[in-house]
Each structure stands twice: as structure tokens, then as C-alpha cells.
Amino acid sequence: MLVPREAQQPAWLRAAIAIVPVVVASLLGQWATYPNLASWYAGLAKPSFNPPNWIFGPVWTSLYILMAYAVWRILKAPGSTGERRTALTLFFLQLALNALWSWLFFALHSPLAGLLDIVPQFLLILATIGWFRRLDPLAGLCLIPLAAWVAFASVLNVAIWRLNG
């Protein structure tokens, strides 16, 4: 399905599979987020622990780099194609939910819809870490900052929903 055996996979293809979907998810998220920051998000009541807007760009850039690197490592990791397929399916599902969250929360102006997305997204991240760790411990470690940030974002999402509901 997603990944042929490493011996059949050129390095450029592994890099493309690792980088392109992550960049696309990042761009999709930005397209939903940026137009709504000043026009909608700025007017919401936020909890005291809400970070300044400028922090989100560097954090997400770092997380996306770590995600792409983790996928690249999984694509070349030893193990069965089935194990890699499961690990990567979980990864790409959480990545799709990651991009969708921005559209639900920002574009639809719905903290509740964002919350309904972020909970399964977080669970998929945890499952992905487990599968990645089996195939390549460093790849699994690369996703721990993502899990921590999405856990924090979940708490923030709940607080914004409650303050504005």
C-alpha cells in the first residue's frame, strides 16, 4: 500500500513520502488559521496560559520537521512491510486530523468541532508513537514533543470552548 520494501525504494522517494505530506498538512493548516487570527481568534476569551500567537509558528515548524524525520526513519527501518504500513497509516491519519483541526477550529470558528477532532488526533499520536518505537526507537522519540504539544493544545482547546461557549 504505502511503502514498498526499502530495497525497492529509492532515497528520493523515501524523502518525498516523508516530507511532502507533512508540508501539505502544514500549508492546509496555515490556510485555515492565518485569515482567522485577527478577524476571529483575537476576539475570543482565552485562558491565562494561552501562549502568544508568535510561538505557534516556531513550535509547529519544529514539530513538522520532527514528524518528517520520524517518517523517513520508519520508511528505512527494518521490519515487515505490514508493520511499517500500520505505523505509517496511523501517522498519516493523525496528520490528516492535524490539518483538519485548523479548518474546524479556525475556519469554521468552532472550538467544539476542534475539540471533537483533537481528542482522536491525540490518541492516534500515542498509537503512532508505540508503533514507531517498535520499528525505530528514535522515530518514536521524535513524536513525543508532538504528543506533549497536542496534549497542551487539547487543554487549551477545552478552555477556549468553555470560555466562549
N, C-alpha and C. Protein backbone atom coordinates (compact mmCIF):
# COMPACT_ATOMS: atom_id res chain seq x y z
N MET A 1 0.84 -1.20 0.00
CA MET A 1 0.00 0.00 0.00
C MET A 1 0.87 1.24 0.00
N LEU A 2 1.27 1.72 1.16
CA LEU A 2 2.03 2.97 1.23
C LEU A 2 3.51 2.78 0.96
N VAL A 3 4.08 1.67 1.43
CA VAL A 3 5.52 1.57 1.46
C VAL A 3 6.02 0.24 0.93
N PRO A 4 6.72 0.25 -0.19
CA PRO A 4 7.37 -0.98 -0.60
C PRO A 4 8.59 -1.24 0.26
N ARG A 5 9.14 -2.41 0.17
CA ARG A 5 10.33 -2.73 0.95
C ARG A 5 11.44 -1.74 0.61
N GLU A 6 12.30 -1.47 1.59
CA GLU A 6 13.35 -0.47 1.44
C GLU A 6 14.21 -0.72 0.21
N ALA A 7 14.52 -1.97 -0.07
CA ALA A 7 15.40 -2.28 -1.19
C ALA A 7 14.79 -1.84 -2.52
N GLN A 8 13.47 -1.75 -2.57
CA GLN A 8 12.80 -1.34 -3.79
C GLN A 8 12.51 0.16 -3.81
N GLN A 9 12.92 0.85 -2.79
CA GLN A 9 12.52 2.25 -2.61
C GLN A 9 13.73 3.18 -2.70
N PRO A 10 13.80 4.01 -3.74
CA PRO A 10 14.92 4.94 -3.83
C PRO A 10 14.87 6.00 -2.72
N ALA A 11 16.03 6.53 -2.39
CA ALA A 11 16.13 7.51 -1.30
C ALA A 11 15.25 8.73 -1.56
N TRP A 12 15.18 9.20 -2.80
CA TRP A 12 14.37 10.38 -3.10
C TRP A 12 12.89 10.12 -2.82
N LEU A 13 12.44 8.88 -3.06
CA LEU A 13 11.04 8.55 -2.81
C LEU A 13 10.76 8.52 -1.31
N ARG A 14 11.67 7.96 -0.53
CA ARG A 14 11.51 7.98 0.93
C ARG A 14 11.43 9.42 1.43
N ALA A 15 12.29 10.28 0.92
CA ALA A 15 12.28 11.68 1.33
C ALA A 15 10.96 12.35 0.93
N ALA A 16 10.49 12.08 -0.26
CA ALA A 16 9.23 12.68 -0.71
C ALA A 16 8.05 12.19 0.13
N ILE A 17 8.01 10.90 0.43
CA ILE A 17 6.92 10.35 1.24
C ILE A 17 6.95 10.95 2.64
N ALA A 18 8.15 11.22 3.14
CA ALA A 18 8.29 11.78 4.49
C ALA A 18 7.97 13.27 4.52
N ILE A 19 8.38 14.01 3.51
CA ILE A 19 8.31 15.46 3.56
C ILE A 19 7.02 16.04 2.96
N VAL A 20 6.62 15.57 1.79
CA VAL A 20 5.51 16.20 1.08
C VAL A 20 4.20 16.19 1.89
N PRO A 21 3.77 15.06 2.44
CA PRO A 21 2.51 15.11 3.20
C PRO A 21 2.57 16.04 4.41
N VAL A 22 3.72 16.12 5.06
CA VAL A 22 3.87 17.00 6.22
C VAL A 22 3.79 18.46 5.79
N VAL A 23 4.44 18.79 4.69
CA VAL A 23 4.37 20.16 4.17
C VAL A 23 2.94 20.50 3.75
N VAL A 24 2.26 19.58 3.09
CA VAL A 24 0.88 19.81 2.67
C VAL A 24 -0.01 20.04 3.90
N ALA A 25 0.14 19.21 4.93
CA ALA A 25 -0.66 19.39 6.15
C ALA A 25 -0.38 20.75 6.78
N SER A 26 0.88 21.14 6.80
CA SER A 26 1.24 22.44 7.36
C SER A 26 0.59 23.57 6.57
N LEU A 27 0.67 23.50 5.27
CA LEU A 27 0.07 24.56 4.43
C LEU A 27 -1.44 24.60 4.57
N LEU A 28 -2.07 23.44 4.59
CA LEU A 28 -3.53 23.41 4.77
C LEU A 28 -3.93 24.04 6.09
N GLY A 29 -3.18 23.73 7.13
CA GLY A 29 -3.46 24.32 8.44
C GLY A 29 -3.28 25.83 8.43
N GLN A 30 -2.21 26.29 7.79
CA GLN A 30 -1.96 27.73 7.72
C GLN A 30 -3.05 28.45 6.95
N TRP A 31 -3.52 27.86 5.86
CA TRP A 31 -4.56 28.50 5.05
C TRP A 31 -5.86 28.68 5.83
N ALA A 32 -6.12 27.79 6.75
CA ALA A 32 -7.33 27.92 7.57
C ALA A 32 -7.11 28.86 8.75
N THR A 33 -5.89 28.88 9.27
CA THR A 33 -5.60 29.61 10.50
C THR A 33 -5.38 31.10 10.28
N TYR A 34 -4.42 31.46 9.45
CA TYR A 34 -4.00 32.85 9.34
C TYR A 34 -5.11 33.84 9.02
N PRO A 35 -6.01 33.54 8.10
CA PRO A 35 -7.07 34.52 7.81
C PRO A 35 -8.03 34.75 8.99
N ASN A 36 -8.00 33.86 9.96
CA ASN A 36 -8.95 33.94 11.08
C ASN A 36 -8.32 34.39 12.38
N LEU A 37 -7.02 34.66 12.39
CA LEU A 37 -6.36 35.07 13.64
C LEU A 37 -6.86 36.45 14.10
N ALA A 38 -6.74 37.44 13.24
CA ALA A 38 -7.12 38.80 13.63
C ALA A 38 -8.63 38.99 13.59
N SER A 39 -9.29 38.33 12.64
CA SER A 39 -10.72 38.57 12.46
C SER A 39 -11.61 37.81 13.44
N TRP A 40 -11.14 36.69 13.98
CA TRP A 40 -11.98 35.89 14.87
C TRP A 40 -11.27 35.50 16.16
N TYR A 41 -10.12 34.87 16.05
CA TYR A 41 -9.42 34.33 17.22
C TYR A 41 -9.04 35.42 18.21
N ALA A 42 -8.65 36.57 17.73
CA ALA A 42 -8.25 37.67 18.62
C ALA A 42 -9.38 38.11 19.53
N GLY A 43 -10.62 37.94 19.09
CA GLY A 43 -11.76 38.36 19.89
C GLY A 43 -12.26 37.33 20.89
N LEU A 44 -11.68 36.15 20.88
CA LEU A 44 -12.12 35.11 21.82
C LEU A 44 -11.56 35.34 23.22
N ALA A 45 -12.31 34.93 24.22
CA ALA A 45 -11.78 34.89 25.59
C ALA A 45 -10.84 33.70 25.66
N LYS A 46 -9.66 33.90 26.25
CA LYS A 46 -8.66 32.84 26.33
C LYS A 46 -8.18 32.69 27.77
N PRO A 47 -7.73 31.49 28.13
CA PRO A 47 -7.24 31.28 29.49
C PRO A 47 -5.89 31.97 29.69
N SER A 48 -5.52 32.12 30.95
CA SER A 48 -4.26 32.81 31.28
C SER A 48 -3.04 32.10 30.73
N PHE A 49 -3.13 30.80 30.47
CA PHE A 49 -1.97 30.03 29.98
C PHE A 49 -1.90 30.00 28.45
N ASN A 50 -2.74 30.77 27.78
CA ASN A 50 -2.71 30.83 26.31
C ASN A 50 -1.39 31.47 25.86
N PRO A 51 -0.59 30.76 25.06
CA PRO A 51 0.68 31.35 24.59
C PRO A 51 0.43 32.50 23.62
N PRO A 52 1.42 33.37 23.45
CA PRO A 52 1.28 34.42 22.42
C PRO A 52 1.26 33.78 21.03
N ASN A 53 0.58 34.43 20.11
CA ASN A 53 0.44 33.88 18.75
C ASN A 53 1.77 33.56 18.09
N TRP A 54 2.80 34.36 18.36
CA TRP A 54 4.07 34.17 17.66
C TRP A 54 4.74 32.84 17.99
N ILE A 55 4.38 32.21 19.09
CA ILE A 55 5.03 30.96 19.50
C ILE A 55 4.58 29.77 18.65
N PHE A 56 3.37 29.84 18.10
CA PHE A 56 2.82 28.69 17.39
C PHE A 56 3.60 28.35 16.12
N GLY A 57 4.04 29.34 15.37
CA GLY A 57 4.80 29.09 14.14
C GLY A 57 6.08 28.32 14.39
N PRO A 58 6.96 28.80 15.28
CA PRO A 58 8.20 28.05 15.53
C PRO A 58 7.96 26.66 16.14
N VAL A 59 6.96 26.56 17.01
CA VAL A 59 6.68 25.25 17.62
C VAL A 59 6.23 24.27 16.54
N TRP A 60 5.25 24.68 15.73
CA TRP A 60 4.75 23.76 14.71
C TRP A 60 5.80 23.45 13.65
N THR A 61 6.61 24.42 13.30
CA THR A 61 7.69 24.15 12.34
C THR A 61 8.61 23.07 12.88
N SER A 62 8.99 23.18 14.14
CA SER A 62 9.85 22.17 14.77
C SER A 62 9.17 20.81 14.80
N LEU A 63 7.89 20.81 15.16
CA LEU A 63 7.16 19.54 15.23
C LEU A 63 7.03 18.89 13.85
N TYR A 64 6.76 19.69 12.83
CA TYR A 64 6.65 19.13 11.48
C TYR A 64 7.99 18.57 11.00
N ILE A 65 9.07 19.23 11.32
CA ILE A 65 10.40 18.70 10.95
C ILE A 65 10.64 17.36 11.64
N LEU A 66 10.32 17.30 12.93
CA LEU A 66 10.48 16.03 13.66
C LEU A 66 9.58 14.94 13.08
N MET A 67 8.36 15.29 12.70
CA MET A 67 7.45 14.31 12.10
C MET A 67 8.02 13.76 10.79
N ALA A 68 8.48 14.64 9.93
CA ALA A 68 9.03 14.19 8.64
C ALA A 68 10.26 13.31 8.86
N TYR A 69 11.11 13.70 9.79
CA TYR A 69 12.29 12.90 10.08
C TYR A 69 11.90 11.52 10.62
N ALA A 70 10.90 11.48 11.49
CA ALA A 70 10.44 10.20 12.04
C ALA A 70 9.90 9.30 10.93
N VAL A 71 9.10 9.84 10.03
CA VAL A 71 8.57 9.06 8.92
C VAL A 71 9.71 8.55 8.05
N TRP A 72 10.67 9.41 7.75
CA TRP A 72 11.81 9.00 6.93
C TRP A 72 12.53 7.81 7.57
N ARG A 73 12.70 7.86 8.88
CA ARG A 73 13.36 6.77 9.60
C ARG A 73 12.53 5.48 9.52
N ILE A 74 11.22 5.61 9.64
CA ILE A 74 10.35 4.43 9.56
C ILE A 74 10.39 3.82 8.17
N LEU A 75 10.44 4.66 7.16
CA LEU A 75 10.48 4.15 5.78
C LEU A 75 11.73 3.31 5.51
N LYS A 76 12.80 3.56 6.23
CA LYS A 76 14.02 2.78 6.01
C LYS A 76 14.30 1.80 7.15
N ALA A 77 13.40 1.70 8.11
CA ALA A 77 13.60 0.83 9.25
C ALA A 77 13.43 -0.64 8.85
N PRO A 78 14.18 -1.51 9.52
CA PRO A 78 13.95 -2.93 9.28
C PRO A 78 12.60 -3.34 9.88
N GLY A 79 12.10 -4.42 9.42
CA GLY A 79 10.81 -4.89 9.90
C GLY A 79 9.93 -5.23 8.73
N SER A 80 8.80 -5.81 9.02
CA SER A 80 7.92 -6.23 7.94
C SER A 80 7.23 -5.02 7.30
N THR A 81 6.88 -5.20 6.05
CA THR A 81 6.13 -4.16 5.34
C THR A 81 4.81 -3.90 6.05
N GLY A 82 4.19 -4.96 6.56
CA GLY A 82 2.93 -4.81 7.27
C GLY A 82 3.06 -3.95 8.51
N GLU A 83 4.14 -4.12 9.27
CA GLU A 83 4.35 -3.29 10.46
C GLU A 83 4.55 -1.83 10.07
N ARG A 84 5.36 -1.60 9.04
CA ARG A 84 5.57 -0.22 8.58
C ARG A 84 4.27 0.38 8.06
N ARG A 85 3.50 -0.43 7.34
CA ARG A 85 2.23 0.06 6.80
C ARG A 85 1.30 0.48 7.94
N THR A 86 1.21 -0.33 8.98
CA THR A 86 0.36 0.02 10.12
C THR A 86 0.84 1.30 10.78
N ALA A 87 2.14 1.38 11.03
CA ALA A 87 2.71 2.57 11.68
C ALA A 87 2.47 3.81 10.84
N LEU A 88 2.68 3.71 9.55
CA LEU A 88 2.51 4.88 8.68
C LEU A 88 1.03 5.23 8.47
N THR A 89 0.17 4.24 8.46
CA THR A 89 -1.26 4.53 8.36
C THR A 89 -1.70 5.34 9.57
N LEU A 90 -1.28 4.92 10.76
CA LEU A 90 -1.61 5.67 11.97
C LEU A 90 -1.05 7.09 11.89
N PHE A 91 0.20 7.20 11.43
CA PHE A 91 0.83 8.53 11.32
C PHE A 91 0.03 9.43 10.38
N PHE A 92 -0.30 8.91 9.18
CA PHE A 92 -0.98 9.75 8.21
C PHE A 92 -2.42 10.07 8.63
N LEU A 93 -3.05 9.19 9.38
CA LEU A 93 -4.37 9.51 9.93
C LEU A 93 -4.29 10.66 10.93
N GLN A 94 -3.30 10.62 11.83
CA GLN A 94 -3.16 11.72 12.79
C GLN A 94 -2.77 13.00 12.07
N LEU A 95 -1.99 12.90 11.01
CA LEU A 95 -1.59 14.09 10.24
C LEU A 95 -2.80 14.71 9.56
N ALA A 96 -3.69 13.87 9.03
CA ALA A 96 -4.92 14.39 8.41
C ALA A 96 -5.79 15.09 9.45
N LEU A 97 -5.91 14.50 10.63
CA LEU A 97 -6.68 15.15 11.69
C LEU A 97 -6.00 16.45 12.14
N ASN A 98 -4.68 16.47 12.10
CA ASN A 98 -3.93 17.67 12.44
C ASN A 98 -4.33 18.82 11.50
N ALA A 99 -4.31 18.56 10.20
CA ALA A 99 -4.69 19.59 9.23
C ALA A 99 -6.16 19.95 9.35
N LEU A 100 -7.01 18.95 9.58
CA LEU A 100 -8.44 19.19 9.70
C LEU A 100 -8.77 20.06 10.91
N TRP A 101 -8.02 19.91 11.98
CA TRP A 101 -8.30 20.69 13.20
C TRP A 101 -8.33 22.19 12.90
N SER A 102 -7.39 22.69 12.14
CA SER A 102 -7.35 24.12 11.83
C SER A 102 -8.60 24.56 11.09
N TRP A 103 -9.10 23.72 10.21
CA TRP A 103 -10.31 24.07 9.47
C TRP A 103 -11.53 24.04 10.38
N LEU A 104 -11.57 23.08 11.29
CA LEU A 104 -12.71 23.00 12.20
C LEU A 104 -12.69 24.14 13.22
N PHE A 105 -11.54 24.35 13.83
CA PHE A 105 -11.43 25.37 14.88
C PHE A 105 -11.45 26.78 14.30
N PHE A 106 -10.54 27.06 13.37
CA PHE A 106 -10.38 28.42 12.85
C PHE A 106 -11.34 28.76 11.72
N ALA A 107 -11.36 27.96 10.67
CA ALA A 107 -12.18 28.31 9.51
C ALA A 107 -13.68 28.23 9.83
N LEU A 108 -14.08 27.23 10.60
CA LEU A 108 -15.50 27.12 10.99
C LEU A 108 -15.82 27.90 12.26
N HIS A 109 -14.80 28.49 12.88
CA HIS A 109 -14.98 29.25 14.12
C HIS A 109 -15.65 28.38 15.19
N SER A 110 -15.17 27.15 15.33
CA SER A 110 -15.83 26.21 16.23
C SER A 110 -14.84 25.50 17.15
N PRO A 111 -14.62 26.04 18.35
CA PRO A 111 -13.79 25.32 19.31
C PRO A 111 -14.34 23.92 19.63
N LEU A 112 -15.65 23.75 19.61
CA LEU A 112 -16.22 22.43 19.87
C LEU A 112 -15.83 21.43 18.78
N ALA A 113 -15.94 21.84 17.53
CA ALA A 113 -15.53 20.95 16.43
C ALA A 113 -14.04 20.65 16.52
N GLY A 114 -13.24 21.65 16.88
CA GLY A 114 -11.81 21.40 17.08
C GLY A 114 -11.57 20.38 18.17
N LEU A 115 -12.32 20.47 19.24
CA LEU A 115 -12.19 19.53 20.36
C LEU A 115 -12.56 18.11 19.92
N LEU A 116 -13.60 17.98 19.11
CA LEU A 116 -14.02 16.67 18.63
C LEU A 116 -12.97 16.04 17.71
N ASP A 117 -12.11 16.86 17.14
CA ASP A 117 -11.01 16.38 16.29
C ASP A 117 -9.77 16.07 17.10
N ILE A 118 -9.44 16.92 18.05
CA ILE A 118 -8.14 16.85 18.71
C ILE A 118 -8.02 15.64 19.65
N VAL A 119 -9.13 15.18 20.19
CA VAL A 119 -9.08 14.02 21.09
C VAL A 119 -8.66 12.76 20.32
N PRO A 120 -9.35 12.40 19.22
CA PRO A 120 -8.86 11.23 18.48
C PRO A 120 -7.48 11.46 17.86
N GLN A 121 -7.19 12.70 17.49
CA GLN A 121 -5.86 13.01 16.97
C GLN A 121 -4.80 12.66 18.00
N PHE A 122 -5.00 13.06 19.25
CA PHE A 122 -4.05 12.77 20.32
C PHE A 122 -3.90 11.25 20.52
N LEU A 123 -5.01 10.53 20.50
CA LEU A 123 -4.95 9.08 20.67
C LEU A 123 -4.20 8.42 19.51
N LEU A 124 -4.40 8.91 18.30
CA LEU A 124 -3.66 8.38 17.15
C LEU A 124 -2.17 8.69 17.27
N ILE A 125 -1.82 9.84 17.80
CA ILE A 125 -0.40 10.18 18.00
C ILE A 125 0.22 9.19 18.98
N LEU A 126 -0.49 8.90 20.06
CA LEU A 126 0.04 7.93 21.04
C LEU A 126 0.21 6.55 20.41
N ALA A 127 -0.76 6.13 19.62
CA ALA A 127 -0.65 4.83 18.94
C ALA A 127 0.51 4.84 17.94
N THR A 128 0.68 5.95 17.23
CA THR A 128 1.78 6.07 16.27
C THR A 128 3.12 5.98 16.98
N ILE A 129 3.24 6.65 18.11
CA ILE A 129 4.49 6.58 18.88
C ILE A 129 4.80 5.13 19.23
N GLY A 130 3.79 4.40 19.68
CA GLY A 130 4.00 2.99 20.03
C GLY A 130 4.49 2.16 18.86
N TRP A 131 3.85 2.32 17.71
CA TRP A 131 4.26 1.56 16.53
C TRP A 131 5.62 2.01 16.01
N PHE A 132 5.85 3.32 15.98
CA PHE A 132 7.15 3.82 15.53
C PHE A 132 8.25 3.29 16.44
N ARG A 133 8.01 3.31 17.74
CA ARG A 133 9.01 2.87 18.71
C ARG A 133 9.43 1.42 18.47
N ARG A 134 8.46 0.58 18.09
CA ARG A 134 8.77 -0.83 17.80
C ARG A 134 9.72 -0.97 16.63
N LEU A 135 9.54 -0.13 15.63
CA LEU A 135 10.34 -0.22 14.41
C LEU A 135 11.65 0.54 14.51
N ASP A 136 11.62 1.69 15.19
CA ASP A 136 12.80 2.54 15.32
C ASP A 136 12.59 3.42 16.56
N PRO A 137 13.28 3.11 17.66
CA PRO A 137 13.05 3.87 18.89
C PRO A 137 13.23 5.38 18.74
N LEU A 138 14.19 5.82 17.93
CA LEU A 138 14.40 7.26 17.75
C LEU A 138 13.20 7.89 17.03
N ALA A 139 12.62 7.19 16.06
CA ALA A 139 11.44 7.71 15.37
C ALA A 139 10.30 7.91 16.36
N GLY A 140 10.13 6.98 17.26
CA GLY A 140 9.10 7.13 18.28
C GLY A 140 9.38 8.31 19.19
N LEU A 141 10.63 8.48 19.58
CA LEU A 141 11.00 9.62 20.44
C LEU A 141 10.75 10.95 19.74
N CYS A 142 10.93 10.99 18.44
CA CYS A 142 10.72 12.23 17.69
C CYS A 142 9.27 12.72 17.77
N LEU A 143 8.33 11.82 18.06
CA LEU A 143 6.93 12.21 18.12
C LEU A 143 6.47 12.56 19.53
N ILE A 144 7.30 12.37 20.52
CA ILE A 144 6.90 12.71 21.89
C ILE A 144 6.64 14.21 22.05
N PRO A 145 7.46 15.10 21.48
CA PRO A 145 7.12 16.53 21.57
C PRO A 145 5.77 16.85 20.92
N LEU A 146 5.43 16.15 19.85
CA LEU A 146 4.13 16.34 19.21
C LEU A 146 3.01 15.94 20.18
N ALA A 147 3.16 14.80 20.83
CA ALA A 147 2.15 14.35 21.79
C ALA A 147 2.01 15.36 22.93
N ALA A 148 3.14 15.85 23.42
CA ALA A 148 3.09 16.83 24.52
C ALA A 148 2.39 18.11 24.07
N TRP A 149 2.72 18.60 22.89
CA TRP A 149 2.11 19.84 22.41
C TRP A 149 0.62 19.66 22.13
N VAL A 150 0.24 18.54 21.54
CA VAL A 150 -1.18 18.31 21.25
C VAL A 150 -1.95 18.08 22.55
N ALA A 151 -1.32 17.50 23.56
CA ALA A 151 -1.98 17.39 24.87
C ALA A 151 -2.24 18.79 25.43
N PHE A 152 -1.22 19.65 25.35
CA PHE A 152 -1.40 21.04 25.80
C PHE A 152 -2.46 21.74 24.96
N ALA A 153 -2.42 21.55 23.65
CA ALA A 153 -3.40 22.18 22.76
C ALA A 153 -4.81 21.68 23.08
N SER A 154 -4.93 20.44 23.49
CA SER A 154 -6.24 19.90 23.86
C SER A 154 -6.79 20.63 25.08
N VAL A 155 -5.94 20.82 26.08
CA VAL A 155 -6.37 21.54 27.29
C VAL A 155 -6.74 22.97 26.92
N LEU A 156 -5.93 23.60 26.09
CA LEU A 156 -6.21 24.96 25.63
C LEU A 156 -7.53 25.01 24.85
N ASN A 157 -7.74 24.03 23.97
CA ASN A 157 -8.97 23.96 23.19
C ASN A 157 -10.19 23.85 24.11
N VAL A 158 -10.11 22.99 25.12
CA VAL A 158 -11.22 22.85 26.07
C VAL A 158 -11.48 24.18 26.78
N ALA A 159 -10.41 24.83 27.23
CA ALA A 159 -10.57 26.11 27.96
C ALA A 159 -11.21 27.17 27.07
N ILE A 160 -10.78 27.27 25.82
CA ILE A 160 -11.36 28.27 24.92
C ILE A 160 -12.82 27.93 24.64
N TRP A 161 -13.12 26.68 24.46
CA TRP A 161 -14.51 26.27 24.23
C TRP A 161 -15.38 26.65 25.44
N ARG A 162 -14.89 26.36 26.63
CA ARG A 162 -15.67 26.66 27.85
C ARG A 162 -15.84 28.17 28.05
N LEU A 163 -14.78 28.93 27.79
CA LEU A 163 -14.85 30.38 28.00
C LEU A 163 -15.73 31.08 26.96
N ASN A 164 -15.92 30.45 25.82
CA ASN A 164 -16.65 31.10 24.73
C ASN A 164 -17.95 30.38 24.36
N GLY A 165 -18.30 29.37 25.14
CA GLY A 165 -19.47 28.54 24.81
C GLY A 165 -20.73 29.03 25.30
